[in-house]
Amino acid sequence: MFETWLNVCRQVYNYALRERKDWVNSRKSPVNACSIVGEYIISPDTPRPTYASQCKNLARAKKIYSELKVPHSQVLQQTLKVLESAFVAMWDRGHGFPRFKKRLRSFVFPAVKDAAVENGRVNLPKIGWVRLKMSRPVPEGFLLAQIRVVKKASGYFVMLTYRLAVNIPDILPSGHHLGVDIGLDKYLATSDGELVNRPRFFNALHRELKLLQRRLKHKRKGSNNWLKLQRKISQIYQRISDTRKDWHYKLAHRLCDQASMIFVENINFKAWAKGLFGKHTLDAAYGQFFSILSHVCWKRGVYFAQVDKNYTSQTCPNCGTLTGKKSLDVRVHSCPECGYSGSSSHIRGRCWEESPLGFSGYITCQSYLTFLRKAIYDPQRCSSSTGD
């Protein structure tokens, strides 16, 4: 049943996207330069398809196509809302044009009752009670907001979203500080002198994955044996992903145990992934780690901020001298002025180790980030000007 719902949601998404693309293409052709192959001709009075208009068309289509009546109506409406969000992201944030989907991996019930979840089972609208294994107890005092059913290689998962009418205050910078620098030689280096080795998540199962993909090449596409191998390959990829995410969470909690403030560099990981070491960058998943670290810091009351990455590896943390750019083969920082020497992974966060930062009163986030940049270039002046 879940597979049928996902297939219908995919068809609704692709049809609505096709309708929007046809409307856009009909407005692109110049009047004096029509294509000799084909052209999208839509009446100029036809309004642009929107979420509201496509929901109305979906209600009319249900009277004609019986398969649209199988999923819950709100589930299909949420599918159209996802498409609307994709277009809003394209207009406002510069994302690419939405693409057609070969498969959907989840669908959402946006409005459910609080009694829909009990010990060991969940009541899904229009499906009924379904058994499940609870990964954690249901929090008391929270209201159930929505239910998302997610398909993975190992089976179906239910994501329960709860809400509580309470305001959480912003976390202010205070206490011990920790600077974190990431790299490919070592996964990260902290200002307290800790080096964390980079685990090879993909390499651990690369041989098994390679053998299965070789066997898959000789199977007829769409056959039962082909599908069995596809499921095995998907399960290996999921095991790699789960292992990586579990390690990220454990590392994030370990960093939060060591400090009350954590600072990382604001890095464009998309550019990293397109470079020479793109495979290793994607395997390390630094973007996912920073997202997990930010969430864990918020949950545990640890201040988290990103700072400007420019010149952090070129400035000596001991005297503030700009030593110039370093190539990838230079792994040791050596200052010609003061003679300070250290690992290039350590010098970015060394200023936080050399001079503890003190605060008096409330400091806004913007002014604090400005202060932190000054600490990178001249840590002695910053430490002497703040006090305890």
XYZ file of C-alpha atoms in Angstrom:
388
model
C 0.000 0.000 0.000
C 2.795 2.428 0.856
C 4.393 1.795 -2.538
C 1.090 2.605 -4.276
C 0.769 5.873 -2.367
C 4.321 6.889 -3.260
C 3.727 6.082 -6.921
C 0.516 8.177 -7.060
C 2.246 11.069 -5.287
C 5.075 10.912 -7.826
C 2.593 11.030 -10.720
C 0.799 14.032 -9.218
C 4.107 15.837 -8.674
C 5.349 15.212 -12.218
C 2.016 16.165 -13.808
C 1.865 19.439 -11.863
C 5.480 20.206 -12.810
C 4.742 19.431 -16.469
C 1.796 21.842 -16.349
C 3.987 24.612 -14.943
C 6.785 23.979 -17.444
C 4.347 24.093 -20.366
C 3.028 27.455 -19.170
C 6.581 28.819 -18.844
C 7.641 27.514 -22.282
C 4.558 29.053 -23.918
C 5.769 32.479 -22.742
C 9.350 32.054 -23.981
C 8.964 31.956 -27.770
C 9.489 35.254 -29.662
C 6.648 36.283 -31.945
C 8.864 36.444 -35.069
C 11.009 33.337 -34.401
C 8.796 30.333 -33.742
C 10.359 26.883 -33.800
C 9.835 24.772 -36.936
C 9.772 21.583 -34.834
C 7.131 22.363 -32.228
C 5.819 25.108 -30.009
C 3.868 25.346 -26.758
C 0.654 27.169 -27.568
C -1.395 28.160 -24.540
C -3.966 30.928 -24.469
C -2.471 34.221 -23.242
C -5.405 34.562 -20.856
C -4.420 31.369 -19.014
C -3.110 32.333 -15.562
C 0.108 30.924 -14.158
C -0.458 27.581 -12.385
C -0.238 28.003 -8.616
C -0.654 25.766 -5.587
C -4.285 26.851 -5.116
C -5.271 26.357 -8.774
C -3.591 22.960 -8.988
C -5.353 21.800 -5.806
C -8.682 22.693 -7.457
C -7.698 20.794 -10.608
C -6.700 17.822 -8.435
C -10.189 17.734 -6.904
C -11.739 17.673 -10.405
C -9.328 14.963 -11.584
C -10.371 12.665 -8.718
C -13.815 12.371 -10.307
C -12.229 11.035 -13.498
C -9.227 8.998 -12.327
C -10.050 6.535 -9.562
C -6.382 5.924 -8.594
C -6.205 9.485 -7.249
C -8.760 8.498 -4.601
C -6.446 5.879 -3.091
C -4.100 8.196 -1.111
C -5.362 10.651 1.472
C -6.356 14.035 0.008
C -4.017 15.964 2.321
C -1.100 13.760 1.304
C -1.568 14.762 -2.352
C -1.975 18.414 -1.361
C 1.308 18.241 0.529
C 2.944 16.875 -2.633
C 1.789 19.970 -4.513
C 3.040 22.139 -1.644
C 6.502 20.570 -1.991
C 6.490 21.568 -5.668
C 5.445 25.108 -4.738
C 8.298 25.274 -2.218
C 10.742 24.196 -4.931
C 9.653 27.099 -7.143
C 9.854 29.545 -4.238
C 13.406 28.342 -3.547
C 14.256 28.923 -7.218
C 12.890 32.485 -7.179
C 14.133 33.594 -3.765
C 17.318 31.606 -3.127
C 18.607 30.986 -6.638
C 18.068 27.224 -6.731
C 17.778 25.381 -10.036
C 14.564 24.682 -11.911
C 12.631 21.767 -10.331
C 13.120 18.410 -12.008
C 10.886 15.440 -12.620
C 11.158 12.680 -10.045
C 11.767 9.044 -10.877
C 10.685 8.053 -7.368
C 9.429 9.578 -4.146
C 10.786 8.390 -0.833
C 8.252 9.872 1.609
C 4.802 11.356 2.072
C 3.343 13.447 4.890
C 0.146 13.502 6.909
C 0.050 17.219 7.881
C -2.835 17.009 10.382
C -3.270 14.075 12.746
C -4.817 13.506 16.156
C -2.780 13.183 19.335
C -4.236 9.734 19.993
C -2.792 8.430 16.710
C 0.326 7.116 18.459
C 0.227 4.386 21.078
C 2.769 1.940 22.452
C 3.943 -0.134 19.528
C 1.549 1.152 16.870
C 0.469 4.261 14.945
C -2.872 5.114 13.346
C -2.344 6.443 9.817
C -5.357 8.157 8.195
C -7.083 6.004 5.567
C -4.692 3.114 6.323
C -5.424 2.222 9.920
C -3.288 0.941 12.752
C 0.249 -0.057 11.788
C 2.748 -1.740 14.101
C 6.059 -0.006 14.685
C 9.149 -0.155 16.890
C 9.516 2.989 18.984
C 13.096 4.284 19.018
C 12.362 6.524 22.032
C 9.397 7.248 24.350
C 6.839 9.857 23.363
C 7.548 13.149 25.224
C 4.934 14.274 27.717
C 3.111 17.558 27.218
C 3.864 17.762 23.480
C 1.249 17.774 20.732
C 1.566 15.629 17.621
C 1.998 17.932 14.605
C 2.507 15.614 11.623
C 3.520 12.114 10.567
C 5.939 11.387 7.725
C 6.338 7.902 6.245
C 9.823 7.397 4.772
C 10.938 4.542 2.538
C 14.502 3.285 2.940
C 16.401 0.249 1.752
C 15.842 -1.586 5.052
C 12.097 -0.844 5.210
C 9.629 1.908 6.063
C 10.165 4.413 8.860
C 7.742 6.780 10.582
C 8.940 10.248 11.600
C 6.754 11.816 14.299
C 6.924 15.595 14.683
C 5.777 17.065 18.005
C 5.332 20.697 19.011
C 5.103 22.609 22.271
C 3.995 26.209 22.798
C 7.108 27.490 24.549
C 9.730 30.091 23.645
C 13.338 28.922 23.810
C 15.774 31.776 24.579
C 18.813 32.324 22.404
C 22.099 30.923 23.678
C 24.570 33.644 24.669
C 28.354 33.204 24.352
C 29.959 32.365 27.695
C 32.343 29.884 29.274
C 35.125 27.874 27.665
C 35.557 28.316 23.911
C 36.621 25.770 21.285
C 37.754 26.460 17.730
C 37.301 23.631 15.209
C 39.144 23.299 11.904
C 38.395 20.538 9.384
C 40.569 18.914 6.743
C 41.232 15.780 4.725
C 44.498 14.772 6.406
C 42.777 14.829 9.817
C 39.023 15.060 10.119
C 39.253 17.986 12.520
C 41.641 19.775 14.834
C 40.527 21.723 17.893
C 42.105 24.718 19.577
C 42.701 22.531 22.650
C 45.210 20.470 20.662
C 43.037 17.446 19.828
C 43.390 15.755 16.442
C 40.626 13.461 15.178
C 41.488 10.968 12.457
C 39.253 10.832 9.388
C 37.376 7.519 9.151
C 36.918 6.049 5.674
C 33.225 5.173 5.748
C 32.992 4.321 2.054
C 36.277 2.406 1.816
C 35.239 -0.018 4.547
C 32.502 -1.497 2.322
C 33.917 -0.538 -1.068
C 35.079 -4.053 -1.970
C 31.713 -5.661 -1.194
C 29.927 -2.911 -3.112
C 32.223 -3.356 -6.099
C 31.561 -7.108 -6.302
C 27.784 -6.656 -6.158
C 27.836 -3.990 -8.872
C 29.881 -6.289 -11.110
C 27.268 -9.021 -10.661
C 24.490 -6.518 -11.337
C 26.025 -5.640 -14.712
C 25.391 -9.178 -16.009
C 21.747 -9.372 -14.896
C 18.827 -8.487 -17.126
C 17.442 -5.128 -16.108
C 14.101 -5.470 -14.343
C 14.428 -9.197 -13.592
C 13.978 -10.645 -10.115
C 17.708 -11.265 -9.660
C 18.423 -7.715 -10.795
C 15.972 -6.359 -8.215
C 17.495 -8.536 -5.472
C 20.970 -7.186 -6.171
C 19.622 -3.649 -6.280
C 18.164 -4.098 -2.807
C 21.465 -5.471 -1.486
C 23.379 -2.526 -2.947
C 20.864 -0.073 -1.470
C 21.223 -1.695 1.945
C 25.008 -1.281 1.805
C 24.658 2.386 0.925
C 22.228 2.838 3.801
C 24.659 1.101 6.166
C 27.381 3.541 5.074
C 25.068 6.499 5.611
C 23.863 5.309 9.012
C 27.425 4.604 10.191
C 28.550 8.062 9.102
C 25.649 9.839 10.769
C 26.066 7.883 14.007
C 29.764 8.836 14.127
C 28.898 12.487 13.460
C 26.450 12.585 16.366
C 28.926 10.968 18.753
C 31.661 13.416 17.713
C 29.303 16.388 18.094
C 28.354 15.337 21.636
C 32.022 14.833 22.496
C 32.844 18.380 21.365
C 29.922 19.783 23.361
C 31.273 18.034 26.467
C 34.523 19.988 26.130
C 33.288 23.580 25.726
C 30.451 26.080 26.146
C 31.164 27.809 22.824
C 32.097 26.171 19.506
C 33.272 28.072 16.427
C 33.749 26.668 12.922
C 34.664 28.155 9.564
C 32.057 29.136 6.992
C 33.192 26.986 4.050
C 31.647 26.363 0.633
C 31.543 22.565 0.611
C 30.025 22.444 -2.884
C 33.287 23.830 -4.245
C 35.225 21.242 -2.239
C 33.134 18.423 -3.713
C 34.027 19.515 -7.262
C 37.765 19.516 -6.645
C 40.470 16.887 -6.920
C 39.473 15.223 -3.632
C 35.733 15.343 -4.265
C 35.164 11.674 -3.423
C 36.912 12.011 -0.059
C 35.045 15.251 0.688
C 31.667 13.662 0.010
C 32.605 10.618 2.081
C 33.533 12.848 5.031
C 30.212 14.770 4.731
C 31.395 17.961 6.427
C 28.166 19.780 5.616
C 26.117 17.123 7.381
C 28.486 17.226 10.336
C 28.151 21.005 10.721
C 24.350 20.707 10.584
C 24.406 17.965 13.224
C 26.875 19.931 15.359
C 24.665 23.033 15.184
C 21.609 21.012 16.225
C 23.411 19.261 19.079
C 24.798 22.593 20.336
C 21.309 24.105 20.316
C 19.858 21.106 22.140
C 22.574 21.096 24.805
C 22.788 24.870 25.323
C 26.211 25.351 23.700
C 26.833 28.542 21.719
C 27.594 27.805 18.026
C 28.781 30.254 15.363
C 30.498 30.251 11.986
C 33.328 32.709 11.268
C 35.031 33.954 8.127
C 37.511 31.427 6.754
C 39.724 33.931 4.896
C 43.384 34.195 5.954
C 42.989 31.851 8.938
C 45.760 29.561 7.656
C 47.967 32.447 6.431
C 48.141 34.470 9.645
C 50.543 33.463 12.405
C 48.571 32.975 15.653
C 51.615 33.919 17.725
C 52.596 37.312 16.246
C 49.870 38.055 13.662
C 52.227 38.130 10.655
C 50.658 37.318 7.271
C 52.823 34.470 5.938
C 51.091 34.127 2.537
C 49.251 31.307 0.836
C 50.190 27.680 1.406
C 49.942 24.896 -1.155
C 48.420 21.532 -0.288
C 51.820 19.900 0.229
C 52.716 22.382 3.007
C 51.315 20.790 6.184
C 53.439 22.721 8.721
C 53.150 26.424 9.507
C 56.475 28.189 10.091
C 56.567 31.936 10.818
C 59.684 33.752 9.520
C 59.213 36.618 12.024
C 58.813 34.945 15.416
C 59.881 31.408 14.548
C 56.585 29.830 15.674
C 55.969 26.408 14.106
C 52.961 24.119 14.231
C 50.514 22.012 12.240
C 48.566 23.951 9.625
C 45.382 22.375 10.966
C 46.046 23.795 14.424
C 46.917 27.397 13.635
C 43.375 28.317 12.602
C 42.086 27.663 16.102
C 45.300 28.346 17.992
C 44.280 31.903 18.938
C 41.427 30.527 21.088
C 43.938 28.255 22.882
C 46.551 30.981 23.425
C 44.235 33.690 24.761
C 40.932 32.831 26.488
C 38.118 35.211 25.583
C 36.278 36.995 28.350
C 32.919 38.752 28.192
C 31.329 41.477 30.261
C 27.671 42.104 29.690
C 25.727 41.300 26.529
C 27.559 41.157 23.195
C 25.545 40.924 20.019
C 26.284 38.153 17.548
C 27.575 40.505 14.857
C 29.923 42.370 17.169
C 31.120 39.088 18.645
C 31.983 37.691 15.220
C 33.887 40.892 14.464
C 35.748 40.488 17.741
C 36.520 36.873 16.879
C 38.054 37.875 13.545
C 40.292 40.334 15.385
C 41.297 37.533 17.725
C 42.501 35.532 14.740
C 44.803 38.323 13.597
C 45.875 39.780 16.968
C 44.964 37.499 19.892
C 47.073 39.385 22.469
C 45.344 42.688 21.838
C 41.882 41.094 22.003
C 42.586 39.228 25.232
C 43.960 42.330 26.942
C 41.079 44.555 25.860
C 38.203 42.362 27.072
C 39.141 41.527 30.635
C 37.636 38.626 32.585
